[in-house]
Amino acid sequence: MQLPLLSMLVWLPVLGAAVMGFYPGQLSAARARWGAIGVAGVLFSLTALLFTQFDLTQAGFQMQELMPWLPALGLNYSLSIDGLSLPLVGLANLLTLMVACNGEVGLKPNETLQRPRLFYTMLLLVNAGVVGALLSQNLLLFFLFYELELIPFYLLIVIWGGAKREYAATKFLIYTALSGILILAGFLAIAWLTHSSSFEYGAINTTELPTTIQLVLLVVLLLGFGIKIPLVPLHSWLPDAYVESSAPVAMLLGGILSKLGTYGLVRFAVGLFPETWASVAPVMSAIAAASILYGGFAAIAQKDIKRMVAYSSIGHMGYVMLGTAALTPLSMVGAVSQMVAHGLILALLFYLVGIIESKVGTRDLDVLNGLLNPIRGLPLTAALLILAAMASAGIPGMVGFISEFLVFQGSFSVFPIPTLLAIAGTGLTAVYFVILLNRTCFGRLDSKSAYYPSVSKREYFPALILMATIVFLGVQPSWLVRWSEPTTQAIVASAFPNQSIAAVLPTHVNLRDRAPHLEATHL
Amino acid sequence: MTVATPPSTKLPPSNHPLADIIYRLEAGGAMLPDTPENLMQIIGLYKAYAVPMDFYWRDLLYIGEQVFLNPLPFFKYFISEEYLQLPNHYAGDTADLRIWRGGADCHPELREFIEKGELKQKLPRLFHHLWHDRINMEFAEECMRSMLWHRDMYVPWNQFDPYLDSEEYKQNADRAIKAYFKGNPVMLGLYKLFPDMFLEQCRQASYYANLGLFWEVMAPVFFEMSDLYDEGKLTSVPEAMNFLVNGIFAIAGRPIYHHVYIRGECYEIIPKSKGFTWLYEAALPYVEAVFYRTSPFRGTKSYNAQAKQVPDDQQDFHYGVLYADKFPVGTAGIPPTFLAQDMLHFLPPYLVEYYQQHCRGEDDMLVQLAVSFQRSMYCVTSAVIQALRTALLYPLDDPNPEHLKANRAFFEAQMDRFLRPEARIRDIQTQDYR
């Protein structure tokens, strides 16, 4: 290995943030943006390189970078990547680049971005924190990055947010801090109870622990990550935080940060307690179905399009949960795909809602109307919104369908009732998005008020890139699933060590072609 | 909103909801306020409208007189050179009554557009047509068809429409139809089987001629107004309106007829000797059919009979330019888009500059000009209302209060038509609507 690619992905944005933060003299908004675009662009190219370097035949961790840091604490600087974190790293870097391209989205027509320098510094720090957490192989290091996210996100919400931003930011801070405490408590307990010498992920073996203790630890982790995802009873910070955030911050919150929760769940809850997971899985599948239905019904009741999108996020994270709970090779691939799909779709939705808010000046469903009007409306924005909503509702041809269908296909044999409820949930998604589209895009413009400014090419750019990705991955899904298949299958296999993997598979799924090494171990 | 004070102390204030506009009409004004901005917009739009209109009237006559009952009129928009050079009766040196001082054959800007189009390239006309780089003649046909379909307007003054059902008309048409299909046994056989089918087509051709003859007058009027404005001789909205009123009276008696030319021979389906005149047989039905009524836009109203969105009674139709919602111009199902796109090619430079400074500038010029067009058509309708008042009632400065009362009753009755919420009359009172 020539380049310390992973470290570069983590530290380059930190370096960029430091340079931007401490740059002597004034930085105009445009220059700060170009600086952020530059750093994010380099990061994105490095990510592309990472994808080419990634060994698809290997299920485990690759590109290990290990440095002892505080051995007394068991804290090592240990980075590595596998098929679970790779797509999410790609997602995070793509979204960071898209946000850097247009951090002003959502502002009123004659408003400029306040404190642009701080904004883009925080953006780069967010990226560093998320990628760092995704790449960490050390539990404490993961926790460090996980907590590091708190500060920039708190600032992003509280400085650039909407009218009730203080309330929303504080709520977010408290919930996320609580999530951090639970996770830290879980990690510490795991390490101490297993008498592990370090917090290295690979060094921890929980199989010796009594089942009850495993269960308690698992529940603690579930609560911690469940807040972040969020799962239904723990979600109440989300609508406020998403709605009061500015559009780019909402993109980051929904697109990247929520993935840390599901990633943590798969990596630590499933990864560290693969066998105990089976005992909580039925409960989790019920919670997943509840999240999906709750998100759908709550979204139907909303009058604010951003709030609708926020509730849709709760519903869609439920699919990840369902796929993870089922823990079949197919459903796990579906869960990882759904994380990526949801990140792309939600970011696009928030971006478009931001454009609409800034041009029309309202997010109220009862006021918005006729945006598809080709001359006086926002036709391309509205068209993209329709496509994004269709992607979100699981219309074939776009990435949302692929991931949702993988989840359903994979989980039906294990949890048929929750899966059916989840399928009903996609129906609800279609319902509230049709409501949204009908009130927003269709209808006619009011000739008293509809003198909206047009959307510039630069403002369209991120939306078009995201849409292109969504459609491309929808028609060529192997580019979505190929990265994570070996890893997720290995995770599943580790959960059922005494069983042939074929037993947990739906009988009609033939994995022989996809993962010959798995078959080989059990034949 | 500029509020006109009551013009005379002889009348008590009006209780009409549009009283301020009624006072303005009584003072000799138009339905839209007299501002330089309004004047610029309406005159600029007359100019932009007149050039395609110069094509419309020529092609309408071409279709009515030459294409006639062609069952497959593929090339009906490919107007012959003869009709492009057809001298307008109200322009040029040979004019019956010279309204426009310019030439009698087709307008040079129109000629250039026919040759080069939007592409600014000399290509065969068929290519321009297939690339849709052309005048949207469908709009003119739609206006014609709405006159045809809204029959019985302005009875008993309008004699043209009842004449189409008369025995005399049927015989004239019969001769022309037989001559047109001479040597074509299939069509003649069909005519024998279904005579009404051909007769109705013939009526439509008569309305082609009717509308063509109507617009033959309006095009030079609008050209002349634009020239006068450029020369600084039209300085206010009432002046523009009065020019129209005078034009209406000057031209009121021009004959309306339908002659069909078949193999060099002229068939007088509606002869000039019937005495049909421009004002009663063309202008007033046109204003009623196109400015007020037309037909519901497919993109705004549901034709579902159970939904009852479209009135049962044709008198209640209110989809003309005075009521139209101009914001969806450019959208599917909005017919005026055709006209707006035609006018877009011929905007005078001062209007292009003006539109660039407002709303989305170049990007939504189509809607901005459609709104200006609506203003200009309110000015035309004002002229029609004033002309009717002049013809049927009393002068505005009549000393007799009873006569002024009759005038006011007339104006109030006219304004009653704008009380429905769709009417744009309140919107055009300010420049916020653009």
XYZ file of C-alpha atoms in Angstrom, chain A residues 84 87-92 94-95 251 254-256 258-259 262 309 312-313 315-317 319-320 332-350 387-395 397-407 433 465-475 477 479-481 483-484:
81
model
C -20.004 -1.893 5.078
C -20.355 2.854 0.327
C -21.096 5.143 3.250
C -17.719 6.866 2.918
C -18.519 7.372 -0.738
C -21.931 8.772 0.165
C -20.508 11.139 2.780
C -20.364 12.951 -2.394
C -22.828 14.803 -0.194
C -28.883 17.347 3.855
C -30.296 13.255 7.081
C -27.863 12.133 4.456
C -24.771 11.470 6.525
C -28.261 9.376 10.475
C -26.142 6.775 8.673
C -27.412 2.516 11.316
C -39.527 15.005 4.241
C -40.250 10.367 5.558
C -36.715 9.956 6.845
C -39.939 5.830 7.822
C -37.068 5.083 5.515
C -34.614 4.371 8.267
C -36.284 -0.270 6.223
C -32.638 -0.333 7.236
C -28.278 -7.087 4.848
C -27.263 -6.047 1.357
C -30.629 -4.321 1.177
C -30.012 -2.554 4.475
C -26.661 -1.181 3.353
C -28.110 -0.204 -0.010
C -30.981 1.497 1.727
C -28.555 3.552 3.793
C -26.941 4.813 0.600
C -30.215 5.185 -1.257
C -31.823 7.056 1.594
C -28.787 9.303 1.935
C -28.940 10.256 -1.727
C -32.696 10.649 -1.922
C -33.115 12.513 1.330
C -30.273 14.890 0.491
C -31.850 15.573 -2.891
C -35.271 16.128 -1.338
C -33.932 18.544 1.237
C -38.461 12.137 -9.534
C -36.953 12.317 -6.065
C -40.325 11.636 -4.461
C -40.841 8.691 -6.779
C -37.404 7.406 -5.883
C -38.260 7.769 -2.225
C -41.554 5.956 -2.645
C -39.810 3.015 -4.294
C -40.692 3.400 -7.947
C -35.903 2.548 -12.145
C -34.462 4.440 -9.243
C -32.306 3.439 -6.359
C -35.030 3.455 -3.703
C -36.788 0.536 -5.318
C -33.653 -1.580 -5.462
C -32.836 -1.225 -1.817
C -36.380 -1.553 -0.563
C -37.014 -4.582 -2.686
C -33.813 -6.215 -1.476
C -34.909 -5.602 2.084
C -45.476 12.240 -1.597
C -25.716 15.173 -9.951
C -27.699 13.547 -7.154
C -30.545 12.692 -9.493
C -28.165 11.190 -12.025
C -26.643 9.036 -9.287
C -30.067 7.933 -8.107
C -31.172 6.920 -11.590
C -27.847 5.323 -12.491
C -27.826 3.165 -9.382
C -31.463 2.361 -10.021
C -30.847 0.891 -13.441
C -27.791 -1.647 -9.108
C -22.716 -0.716 -8.627
C -24.650 -0.221 -5.441
C -24.550 -3.694 -3.960
C -19.180 -3.322 -2.592
C -20.995 -4.648 0.425
